[in-house]
Coordinates of N, CA and C in Angstrom, one line a residue:
X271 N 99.0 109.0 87.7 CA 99.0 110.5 87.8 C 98.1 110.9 88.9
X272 N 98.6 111.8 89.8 CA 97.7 112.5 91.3 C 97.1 113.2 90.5
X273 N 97.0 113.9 89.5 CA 95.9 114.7 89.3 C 94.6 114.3 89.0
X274 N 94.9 112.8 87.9 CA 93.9 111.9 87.6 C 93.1 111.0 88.6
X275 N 93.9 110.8 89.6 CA 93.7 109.7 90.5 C 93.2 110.5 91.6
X276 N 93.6 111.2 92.0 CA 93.1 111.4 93.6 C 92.1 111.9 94.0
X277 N 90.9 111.2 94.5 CA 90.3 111.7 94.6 C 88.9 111.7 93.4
X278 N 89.2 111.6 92.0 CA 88.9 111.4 91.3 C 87.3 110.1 91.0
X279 N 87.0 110.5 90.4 CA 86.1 109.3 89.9 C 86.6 108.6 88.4
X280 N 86.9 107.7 87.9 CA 87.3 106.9 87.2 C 86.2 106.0 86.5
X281 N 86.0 106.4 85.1 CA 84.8 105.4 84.4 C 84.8 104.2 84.0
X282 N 84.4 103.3 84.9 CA 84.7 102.0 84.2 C 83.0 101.2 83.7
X283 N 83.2 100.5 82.8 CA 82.1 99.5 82.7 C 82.2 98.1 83.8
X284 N 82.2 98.0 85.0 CA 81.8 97.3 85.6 C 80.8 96.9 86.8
X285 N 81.0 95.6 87.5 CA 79.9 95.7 88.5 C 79.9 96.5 89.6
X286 N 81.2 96.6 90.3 CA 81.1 98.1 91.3 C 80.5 99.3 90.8
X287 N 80.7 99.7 89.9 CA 80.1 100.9 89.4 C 78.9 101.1 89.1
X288 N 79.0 100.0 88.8 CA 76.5 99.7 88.7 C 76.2 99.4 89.7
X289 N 76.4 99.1 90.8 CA 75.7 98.9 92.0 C 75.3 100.2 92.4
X290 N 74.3 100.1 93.3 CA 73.3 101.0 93.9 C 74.6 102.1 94.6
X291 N 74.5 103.4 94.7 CA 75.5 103.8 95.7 C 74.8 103.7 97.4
X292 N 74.1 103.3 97.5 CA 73.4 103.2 99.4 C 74.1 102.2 99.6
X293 N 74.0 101.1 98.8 CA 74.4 99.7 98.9 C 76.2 99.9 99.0
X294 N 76.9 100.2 98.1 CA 78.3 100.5 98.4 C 78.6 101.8 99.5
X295 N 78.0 102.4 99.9 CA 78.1 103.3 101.1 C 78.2 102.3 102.2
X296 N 76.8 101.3 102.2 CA 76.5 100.8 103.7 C 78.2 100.0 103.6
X297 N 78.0 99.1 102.6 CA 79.2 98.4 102.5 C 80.8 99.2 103.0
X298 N 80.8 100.0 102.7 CA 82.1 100.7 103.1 C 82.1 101.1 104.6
X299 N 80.9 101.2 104.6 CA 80.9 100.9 106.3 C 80.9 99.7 107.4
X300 N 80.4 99.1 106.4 CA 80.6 97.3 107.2 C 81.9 97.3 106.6
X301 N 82.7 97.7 105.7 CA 84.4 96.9 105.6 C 84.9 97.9 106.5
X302 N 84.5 99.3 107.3 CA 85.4 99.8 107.7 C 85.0 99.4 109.4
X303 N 84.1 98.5 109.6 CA 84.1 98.5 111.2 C 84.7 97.1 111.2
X304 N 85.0 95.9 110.0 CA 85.0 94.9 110.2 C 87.1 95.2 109.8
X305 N 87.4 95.8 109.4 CA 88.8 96.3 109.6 C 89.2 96.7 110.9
X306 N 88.3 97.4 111.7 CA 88.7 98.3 112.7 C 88.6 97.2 113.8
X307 N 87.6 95.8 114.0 CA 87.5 94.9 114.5 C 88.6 93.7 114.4
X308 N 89.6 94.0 113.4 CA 90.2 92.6 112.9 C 91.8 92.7 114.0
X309 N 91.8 91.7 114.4 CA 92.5 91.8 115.7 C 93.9 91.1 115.2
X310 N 93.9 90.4 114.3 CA 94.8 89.7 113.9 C 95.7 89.6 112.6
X311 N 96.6 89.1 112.1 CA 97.2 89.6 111.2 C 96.5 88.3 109.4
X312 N 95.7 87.0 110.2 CA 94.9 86.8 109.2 C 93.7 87.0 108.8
X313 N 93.0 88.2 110.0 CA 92.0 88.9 109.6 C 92.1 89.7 108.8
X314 N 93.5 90.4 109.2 CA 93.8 91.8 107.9 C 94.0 90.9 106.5
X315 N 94.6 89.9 106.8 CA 94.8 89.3 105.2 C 93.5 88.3 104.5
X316 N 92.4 88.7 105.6 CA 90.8 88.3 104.6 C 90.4 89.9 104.0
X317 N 90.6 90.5 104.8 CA 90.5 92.2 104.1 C 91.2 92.3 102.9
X318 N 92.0 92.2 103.3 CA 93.5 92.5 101.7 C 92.6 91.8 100.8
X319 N 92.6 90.1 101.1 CA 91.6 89.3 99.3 C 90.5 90.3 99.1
X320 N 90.0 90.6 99.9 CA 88.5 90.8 99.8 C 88.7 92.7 98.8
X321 N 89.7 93.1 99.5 CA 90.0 94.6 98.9 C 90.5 94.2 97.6
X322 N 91.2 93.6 97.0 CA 92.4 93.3 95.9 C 90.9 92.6 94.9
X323 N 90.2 92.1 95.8 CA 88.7 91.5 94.3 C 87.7 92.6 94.4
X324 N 87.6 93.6 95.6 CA 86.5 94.2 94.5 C 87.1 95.3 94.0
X325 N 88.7 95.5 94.1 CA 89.2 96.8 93.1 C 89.6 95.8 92.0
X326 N 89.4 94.6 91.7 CA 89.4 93.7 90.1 C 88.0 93.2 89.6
X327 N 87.3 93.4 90.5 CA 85.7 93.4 89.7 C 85.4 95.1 89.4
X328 N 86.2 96.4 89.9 CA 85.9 97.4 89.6 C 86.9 97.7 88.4
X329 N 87.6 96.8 88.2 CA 88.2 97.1 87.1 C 89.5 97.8 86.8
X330 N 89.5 98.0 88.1 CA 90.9 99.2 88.7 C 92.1 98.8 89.5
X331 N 93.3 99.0 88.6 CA 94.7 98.4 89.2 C 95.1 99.0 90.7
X332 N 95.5 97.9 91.2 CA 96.3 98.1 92.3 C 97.2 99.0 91.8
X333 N 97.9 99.6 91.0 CA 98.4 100.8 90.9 C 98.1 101.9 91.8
X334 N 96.7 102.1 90.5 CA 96.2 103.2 90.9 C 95.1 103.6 92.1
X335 N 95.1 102.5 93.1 CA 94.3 102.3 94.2 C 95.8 102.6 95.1
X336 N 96.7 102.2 95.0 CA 98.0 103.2 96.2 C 98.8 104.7 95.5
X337 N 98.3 105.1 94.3 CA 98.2 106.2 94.0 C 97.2 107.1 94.5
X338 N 96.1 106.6 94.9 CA 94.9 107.4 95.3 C 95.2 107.6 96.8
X339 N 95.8 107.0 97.4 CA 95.8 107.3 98.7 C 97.3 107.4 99.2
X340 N 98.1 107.7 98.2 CA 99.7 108.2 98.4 C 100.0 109.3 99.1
X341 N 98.6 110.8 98.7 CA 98.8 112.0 99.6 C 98.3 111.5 101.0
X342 N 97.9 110.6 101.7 CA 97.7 109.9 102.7 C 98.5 109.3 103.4
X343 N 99.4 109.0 102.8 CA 100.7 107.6 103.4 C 101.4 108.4 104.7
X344 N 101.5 110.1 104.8 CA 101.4 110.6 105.9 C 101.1 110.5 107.2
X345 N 100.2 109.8 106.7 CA 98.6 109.6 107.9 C 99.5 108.2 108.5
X346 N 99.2 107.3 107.5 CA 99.9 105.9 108.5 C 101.3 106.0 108.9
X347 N 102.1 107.0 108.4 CA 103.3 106.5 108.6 C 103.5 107.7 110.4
X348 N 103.0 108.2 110.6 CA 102.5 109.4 111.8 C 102.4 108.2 112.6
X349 N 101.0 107.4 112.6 CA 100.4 106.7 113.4 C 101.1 105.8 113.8
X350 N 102.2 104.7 112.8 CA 102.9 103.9 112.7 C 103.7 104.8 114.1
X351 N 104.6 105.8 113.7 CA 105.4 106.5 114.7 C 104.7 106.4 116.1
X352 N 104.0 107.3 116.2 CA 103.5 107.1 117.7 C 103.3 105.6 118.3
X353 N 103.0 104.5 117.7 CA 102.6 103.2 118.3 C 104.7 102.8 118.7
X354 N 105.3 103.2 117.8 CA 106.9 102.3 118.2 C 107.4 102.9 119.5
X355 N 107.1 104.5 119.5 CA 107.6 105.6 120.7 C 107.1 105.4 122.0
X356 N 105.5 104.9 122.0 CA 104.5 105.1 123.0 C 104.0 103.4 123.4
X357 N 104.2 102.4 122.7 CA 103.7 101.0 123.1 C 105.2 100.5 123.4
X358 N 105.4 99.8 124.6 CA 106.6 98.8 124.7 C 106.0 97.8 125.3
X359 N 106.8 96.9 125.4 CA 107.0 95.2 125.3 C 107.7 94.5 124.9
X360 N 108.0 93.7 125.7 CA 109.1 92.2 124.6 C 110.5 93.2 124.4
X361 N 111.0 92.5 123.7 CA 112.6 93.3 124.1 C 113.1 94.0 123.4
X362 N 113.6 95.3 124.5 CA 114.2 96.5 123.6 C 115.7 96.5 122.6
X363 N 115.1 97.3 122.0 CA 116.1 97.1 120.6 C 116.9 98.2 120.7
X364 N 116.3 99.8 121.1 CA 117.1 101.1 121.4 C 116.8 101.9 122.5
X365 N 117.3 102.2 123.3 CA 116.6 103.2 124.0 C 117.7 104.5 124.6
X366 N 117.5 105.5 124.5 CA 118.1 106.6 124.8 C 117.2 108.0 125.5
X367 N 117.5 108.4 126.9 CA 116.7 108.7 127.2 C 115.0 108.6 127.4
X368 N 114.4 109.6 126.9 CA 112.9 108.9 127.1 C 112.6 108.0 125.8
X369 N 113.3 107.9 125.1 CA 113.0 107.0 123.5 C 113.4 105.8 124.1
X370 N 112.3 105.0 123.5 CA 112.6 103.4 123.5 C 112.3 102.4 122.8
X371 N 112.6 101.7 122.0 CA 111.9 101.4 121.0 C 111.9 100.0 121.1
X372 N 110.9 98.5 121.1 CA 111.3 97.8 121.4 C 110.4 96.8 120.5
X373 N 110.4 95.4 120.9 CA 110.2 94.3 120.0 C 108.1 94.6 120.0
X374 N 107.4 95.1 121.1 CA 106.0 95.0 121.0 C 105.6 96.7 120.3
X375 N 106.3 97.4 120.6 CA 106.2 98.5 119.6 C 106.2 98.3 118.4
X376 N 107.0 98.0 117.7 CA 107.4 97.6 116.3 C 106.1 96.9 116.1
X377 N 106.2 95.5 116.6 CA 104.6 95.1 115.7 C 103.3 95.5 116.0
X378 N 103.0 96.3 116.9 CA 101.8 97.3 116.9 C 101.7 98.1 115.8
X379 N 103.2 98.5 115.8 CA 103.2 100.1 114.5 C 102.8 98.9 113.0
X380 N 103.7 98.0 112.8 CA 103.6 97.3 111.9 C 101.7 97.0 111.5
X381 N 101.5 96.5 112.6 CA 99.6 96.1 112.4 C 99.3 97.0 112.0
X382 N 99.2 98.3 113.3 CA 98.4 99.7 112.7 C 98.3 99.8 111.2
X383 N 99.9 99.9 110.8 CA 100.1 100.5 109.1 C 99.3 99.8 108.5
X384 N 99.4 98.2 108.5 CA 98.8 97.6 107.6 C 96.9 97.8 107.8
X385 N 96.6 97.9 108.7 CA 95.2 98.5 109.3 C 94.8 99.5 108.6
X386 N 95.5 100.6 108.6 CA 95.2 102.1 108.2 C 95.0 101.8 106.6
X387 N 96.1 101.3 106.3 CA 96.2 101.0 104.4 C 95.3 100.5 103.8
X388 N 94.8 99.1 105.1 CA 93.7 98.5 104.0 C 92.0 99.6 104.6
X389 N 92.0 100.3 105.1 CA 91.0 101.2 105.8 C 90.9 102.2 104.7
X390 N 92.2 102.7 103.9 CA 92.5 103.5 103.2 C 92.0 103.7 101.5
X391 N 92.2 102.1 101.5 CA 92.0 101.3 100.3 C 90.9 100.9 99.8
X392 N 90.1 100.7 101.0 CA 88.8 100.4 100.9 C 87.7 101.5 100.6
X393 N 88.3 102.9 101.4 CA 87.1 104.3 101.2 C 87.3 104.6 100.0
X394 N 88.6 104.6 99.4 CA 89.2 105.2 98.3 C 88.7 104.4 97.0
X395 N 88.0 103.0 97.3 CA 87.6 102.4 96.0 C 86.0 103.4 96.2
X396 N 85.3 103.3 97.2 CA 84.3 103.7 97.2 C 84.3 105.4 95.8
X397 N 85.4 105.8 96.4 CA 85.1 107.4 95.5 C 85.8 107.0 94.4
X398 N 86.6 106.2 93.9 CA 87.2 105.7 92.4 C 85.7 105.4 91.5
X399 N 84.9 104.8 92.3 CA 84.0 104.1 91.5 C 82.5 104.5 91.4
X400 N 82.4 105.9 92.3 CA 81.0 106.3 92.4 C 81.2 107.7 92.3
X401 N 80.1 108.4 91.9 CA 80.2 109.9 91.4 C 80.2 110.4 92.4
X402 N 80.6 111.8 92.6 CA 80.3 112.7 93.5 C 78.9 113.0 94.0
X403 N 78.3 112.9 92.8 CA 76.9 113.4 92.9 C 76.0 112.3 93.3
X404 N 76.5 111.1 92.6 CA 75.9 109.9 93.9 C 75.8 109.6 94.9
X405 N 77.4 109.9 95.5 CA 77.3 109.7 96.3 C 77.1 110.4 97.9
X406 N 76.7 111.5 97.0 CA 75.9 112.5 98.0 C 74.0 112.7 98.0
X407 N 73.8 112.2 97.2 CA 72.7 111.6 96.6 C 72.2 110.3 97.4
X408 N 72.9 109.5 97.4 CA 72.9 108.2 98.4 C 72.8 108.6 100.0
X409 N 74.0 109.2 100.1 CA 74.0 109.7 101.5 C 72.8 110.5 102.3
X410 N 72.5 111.0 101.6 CA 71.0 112.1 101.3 C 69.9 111.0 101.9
X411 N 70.0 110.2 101.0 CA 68.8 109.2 101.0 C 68.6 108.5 102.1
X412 N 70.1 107.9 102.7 CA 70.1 107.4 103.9 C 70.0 107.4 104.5
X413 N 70.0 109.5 105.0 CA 69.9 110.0 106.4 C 68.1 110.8 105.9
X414 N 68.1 110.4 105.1 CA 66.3 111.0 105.3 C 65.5 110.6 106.0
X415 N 65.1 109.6 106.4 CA 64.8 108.8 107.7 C 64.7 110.0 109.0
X416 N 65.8 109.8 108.9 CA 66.2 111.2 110.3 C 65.7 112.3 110.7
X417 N 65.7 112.7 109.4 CA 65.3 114.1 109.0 C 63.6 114.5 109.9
X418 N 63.1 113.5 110.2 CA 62.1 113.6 111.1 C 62.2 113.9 112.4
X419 N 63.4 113.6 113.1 CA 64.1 113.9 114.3 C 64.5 115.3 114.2
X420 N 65.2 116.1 113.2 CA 65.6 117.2 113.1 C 67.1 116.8 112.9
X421 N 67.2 115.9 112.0 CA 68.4 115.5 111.5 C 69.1 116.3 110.2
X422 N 69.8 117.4 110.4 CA 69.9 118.2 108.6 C 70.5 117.3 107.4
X423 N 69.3 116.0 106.8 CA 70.6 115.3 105.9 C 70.8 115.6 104.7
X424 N 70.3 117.1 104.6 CA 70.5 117.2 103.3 C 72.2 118.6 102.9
X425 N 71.7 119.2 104.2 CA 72.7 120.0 104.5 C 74.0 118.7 105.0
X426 N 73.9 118.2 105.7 CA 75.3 117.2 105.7 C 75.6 116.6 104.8
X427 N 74.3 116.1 103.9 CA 75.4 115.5 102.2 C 75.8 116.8 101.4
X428 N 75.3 117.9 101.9 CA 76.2 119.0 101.1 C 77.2 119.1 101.1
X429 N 77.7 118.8 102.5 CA 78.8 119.0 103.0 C 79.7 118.1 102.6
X430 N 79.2 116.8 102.7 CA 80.2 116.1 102.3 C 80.5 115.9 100.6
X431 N 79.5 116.8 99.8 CA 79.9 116.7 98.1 C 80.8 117.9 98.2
X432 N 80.6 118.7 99.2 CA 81.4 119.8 98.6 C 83.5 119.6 99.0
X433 N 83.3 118.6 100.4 CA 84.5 118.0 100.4 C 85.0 117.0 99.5
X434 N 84.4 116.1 99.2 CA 84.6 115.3 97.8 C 85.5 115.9 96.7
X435 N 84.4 117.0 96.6 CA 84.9 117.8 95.5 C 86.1 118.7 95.5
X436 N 86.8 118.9 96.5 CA 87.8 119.9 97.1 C 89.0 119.0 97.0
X437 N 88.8 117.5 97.3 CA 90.1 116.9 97.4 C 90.7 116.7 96.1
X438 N 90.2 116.6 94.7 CA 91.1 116.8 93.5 C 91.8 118.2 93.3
X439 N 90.7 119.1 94.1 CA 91.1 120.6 93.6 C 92.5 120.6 94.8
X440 N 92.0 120.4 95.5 CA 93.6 120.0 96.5 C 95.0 119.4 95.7
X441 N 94.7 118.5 95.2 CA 95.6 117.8 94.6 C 96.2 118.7 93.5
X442 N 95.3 119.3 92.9 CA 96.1 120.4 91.5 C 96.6 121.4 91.6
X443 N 96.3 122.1 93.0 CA 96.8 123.2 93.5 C 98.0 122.7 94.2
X444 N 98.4 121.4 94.8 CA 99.5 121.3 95.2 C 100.5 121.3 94.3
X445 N 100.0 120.1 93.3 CA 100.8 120.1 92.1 C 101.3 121.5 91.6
X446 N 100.1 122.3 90.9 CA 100.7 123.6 90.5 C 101.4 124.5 91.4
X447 N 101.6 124.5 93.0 CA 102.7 125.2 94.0 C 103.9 124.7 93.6
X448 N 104.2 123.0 93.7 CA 105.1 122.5 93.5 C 105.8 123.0 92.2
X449 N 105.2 122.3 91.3 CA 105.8 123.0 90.1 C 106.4 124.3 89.6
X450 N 105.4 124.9 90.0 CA 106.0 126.8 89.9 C 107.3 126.9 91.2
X451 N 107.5 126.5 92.3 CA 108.8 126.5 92.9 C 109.9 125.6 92.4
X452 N 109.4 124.7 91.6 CA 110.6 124.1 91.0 C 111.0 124.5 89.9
X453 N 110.6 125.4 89.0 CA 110.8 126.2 88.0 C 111.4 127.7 88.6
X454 N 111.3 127.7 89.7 CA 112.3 128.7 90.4 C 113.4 128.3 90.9
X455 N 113.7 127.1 90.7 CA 114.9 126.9 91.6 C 115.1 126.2 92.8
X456 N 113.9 125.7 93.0 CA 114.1 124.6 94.7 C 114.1 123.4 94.2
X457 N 115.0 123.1 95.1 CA 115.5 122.2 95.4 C 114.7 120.7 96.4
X458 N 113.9 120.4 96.4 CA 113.4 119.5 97.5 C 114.2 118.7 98.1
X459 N 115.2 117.9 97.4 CA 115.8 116.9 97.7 C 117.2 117.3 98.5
X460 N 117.3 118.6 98.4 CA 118.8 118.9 99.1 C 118.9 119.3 100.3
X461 N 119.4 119.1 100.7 CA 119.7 119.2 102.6 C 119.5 120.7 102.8
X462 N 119.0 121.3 103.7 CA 118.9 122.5 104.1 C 120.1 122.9 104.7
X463 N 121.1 122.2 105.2 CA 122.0 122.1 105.8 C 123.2 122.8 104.7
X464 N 123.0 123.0 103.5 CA 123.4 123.4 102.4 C 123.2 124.6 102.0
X465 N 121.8 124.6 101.4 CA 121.0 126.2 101.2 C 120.3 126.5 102.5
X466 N 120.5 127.4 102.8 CA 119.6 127.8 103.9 C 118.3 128.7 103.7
X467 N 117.7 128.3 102.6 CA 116.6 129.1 102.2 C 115.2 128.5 102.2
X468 N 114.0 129.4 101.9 CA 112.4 128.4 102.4 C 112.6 127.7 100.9
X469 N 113.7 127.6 100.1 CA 113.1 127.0 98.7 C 113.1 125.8 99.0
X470 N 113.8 125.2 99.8 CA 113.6 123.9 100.0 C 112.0 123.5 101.0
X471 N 111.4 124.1 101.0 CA 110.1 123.6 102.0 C 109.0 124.1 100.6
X472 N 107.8 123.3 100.7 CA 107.0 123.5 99.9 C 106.2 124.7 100.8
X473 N 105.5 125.5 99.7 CA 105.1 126.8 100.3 C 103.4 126.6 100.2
X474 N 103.0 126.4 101.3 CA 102.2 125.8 102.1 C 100.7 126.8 102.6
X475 N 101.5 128.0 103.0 CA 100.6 129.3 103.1 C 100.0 129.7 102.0
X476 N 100.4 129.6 101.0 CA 100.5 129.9 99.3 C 99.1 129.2 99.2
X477 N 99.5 128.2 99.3 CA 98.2 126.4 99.2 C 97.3 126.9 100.2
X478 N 97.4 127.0 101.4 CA 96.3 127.4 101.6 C 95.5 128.5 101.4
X479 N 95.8 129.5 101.0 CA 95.3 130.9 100.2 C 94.9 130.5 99.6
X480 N 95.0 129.8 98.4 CA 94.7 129.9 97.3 C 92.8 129.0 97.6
X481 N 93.6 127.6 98.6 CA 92.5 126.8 98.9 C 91.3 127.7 99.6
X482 N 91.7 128.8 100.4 CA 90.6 129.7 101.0 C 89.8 130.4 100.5
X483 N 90.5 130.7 99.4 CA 89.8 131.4 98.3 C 88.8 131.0 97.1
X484 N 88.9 129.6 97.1 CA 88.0 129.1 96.2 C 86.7 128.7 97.4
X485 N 87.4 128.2 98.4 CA 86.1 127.9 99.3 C 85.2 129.0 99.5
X486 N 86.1 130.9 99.0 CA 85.2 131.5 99.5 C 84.5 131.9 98.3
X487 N 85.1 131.7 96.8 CA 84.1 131.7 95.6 C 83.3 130.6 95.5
X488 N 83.4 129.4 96.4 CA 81.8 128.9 96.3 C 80.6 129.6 97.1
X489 N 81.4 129.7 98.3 CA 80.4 130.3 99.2 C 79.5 131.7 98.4
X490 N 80.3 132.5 98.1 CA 79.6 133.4 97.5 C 78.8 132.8 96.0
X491 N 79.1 132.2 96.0 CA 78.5 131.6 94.5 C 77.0 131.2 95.2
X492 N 76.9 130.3 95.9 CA 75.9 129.7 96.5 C 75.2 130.8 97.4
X493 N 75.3 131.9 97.9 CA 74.8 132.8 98.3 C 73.9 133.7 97.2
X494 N 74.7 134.0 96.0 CA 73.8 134.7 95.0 C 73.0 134.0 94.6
X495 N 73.0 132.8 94.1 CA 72.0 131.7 94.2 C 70.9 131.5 95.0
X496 N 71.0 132.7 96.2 CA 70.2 132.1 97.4 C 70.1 131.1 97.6
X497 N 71.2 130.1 97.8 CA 71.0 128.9 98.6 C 71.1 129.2 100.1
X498 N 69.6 128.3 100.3 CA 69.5 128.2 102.1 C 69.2 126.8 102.2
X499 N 69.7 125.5 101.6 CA 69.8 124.3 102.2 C 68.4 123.8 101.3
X500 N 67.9 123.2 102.3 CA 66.7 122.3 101.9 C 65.7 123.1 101.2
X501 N 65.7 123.9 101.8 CA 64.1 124.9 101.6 C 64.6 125.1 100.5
X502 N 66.0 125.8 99.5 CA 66.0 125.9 98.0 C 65.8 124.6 97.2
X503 N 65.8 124.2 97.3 CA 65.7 122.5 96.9 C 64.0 122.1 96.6
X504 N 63.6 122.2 97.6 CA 62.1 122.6 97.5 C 61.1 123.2 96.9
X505 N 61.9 124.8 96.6 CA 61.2 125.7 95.9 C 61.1 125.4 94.3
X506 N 63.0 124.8 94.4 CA 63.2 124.4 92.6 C 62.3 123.5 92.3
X507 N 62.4 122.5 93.3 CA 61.4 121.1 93.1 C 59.9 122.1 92.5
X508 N 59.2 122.7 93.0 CA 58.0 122.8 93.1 C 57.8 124.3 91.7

């Protein structure tokens, strides 16, 4: 289920979940430079073991680890596109006008995908298995160090709990557009070429409204609150 999954945190009694979140933060960053480093197609496949055991020491099926990153598959399959259109080599298979598509294209896009997926896989166990509030809590902690430079790390892990927290509400508000147009009558699956109406497009402006609108009932929420960052944090402390 997208509603459950995306984005979501999931309670398990396991060892992912008890670990420190600094420690699974740094780590998502060593898996995501050592992904972005992997040149080869049995580098990606020490990623994949290494991804496939700690979403089974977290307790959590491969199911629901390519459900979490399903409103994503956009992303690779985009990226996938541009590498077959824009990389050639080795021998062409179509070409028509400026399109060309050939034998070094194809396995670039192929890599990429598999690159992006396990990239994908990896951040997405991170938020499956750590709270929001940890892991902005951790993040907090990390960049405190900084904070002596004039680094805002408390305002930037705000930032990133309050996106955390947006991507389920994303997910339910899609769901609930979707649904209320299919209870009207659209059609997703039928050719436009048929009906010539917006019911066949998901209504998109709608989603974003609605999404603008809560961003702006936090904002005002956190305003009556007087929140001003650190300095409130401070005062409560004290």
């Amino acid at each position: 289920d997208i509603q459950t999954v995306f984005g979501r945190y999931i309670s398990k009694d396991s060892i992912v979940h008890r670990m420190d979140p600094r420690a699974k933060l740094l780590l998502s960053l060593l898996f995501m430079v050592m992904v972005f480093a992997a040149g080869s197609y049995p580098a990606l496949a020490v990623a994949a073991i290494f991804t496939a055991g700690m979403f089974a020491f977290a307790r959590i099926s491969l199911r629901q680890a390519f459900v979490s990153i399903a409103p994503l598959a956009i992303l690779v399959v985009f990226t996938a596109l541009l590498n077959i259109f824009f990389v050639q080599g080795g021998e062409v298979y179509f070409q028509f006008w400026i399109i060309c598509i050939s034998q070094g294209g194809l396995q670039q896009a192929l890599f990429i995908a598999i690159r992006l997926t396990m990239l994908l896989l990896g951040v997405s166990l991170l938020t499956l298995a750590t709270t929001t509030l940890d892991l902005t809590d951790a993040f907090e902690r990390l960049l405190k160090p900084f904070s002596r430079i004039g680094l805002p790390a408390h305002e930037l892990s705000m930032i990133m709990g309050i996106a955390l927290r947006f991507l389920p509400q994303f997910a339910i508000e899609l769901r609930t557009i979707y649904r209320a147009q299919v209870s009207r009558g659209a059609n997703f699956s039928t050719s436009t070429k048929k009906h010539h109406t917006v019911n066949g497009f998901l209504d998109c402006p709608s989603l974003y409204k609605v999404l603008f609108r809560h961003a702006e009932t936090l904002s005002l929420a956190m305003d009556a609150r007087c929140y001003h960052g650190e300095k409130t944090v401070r005062v409560l402390k004290t």
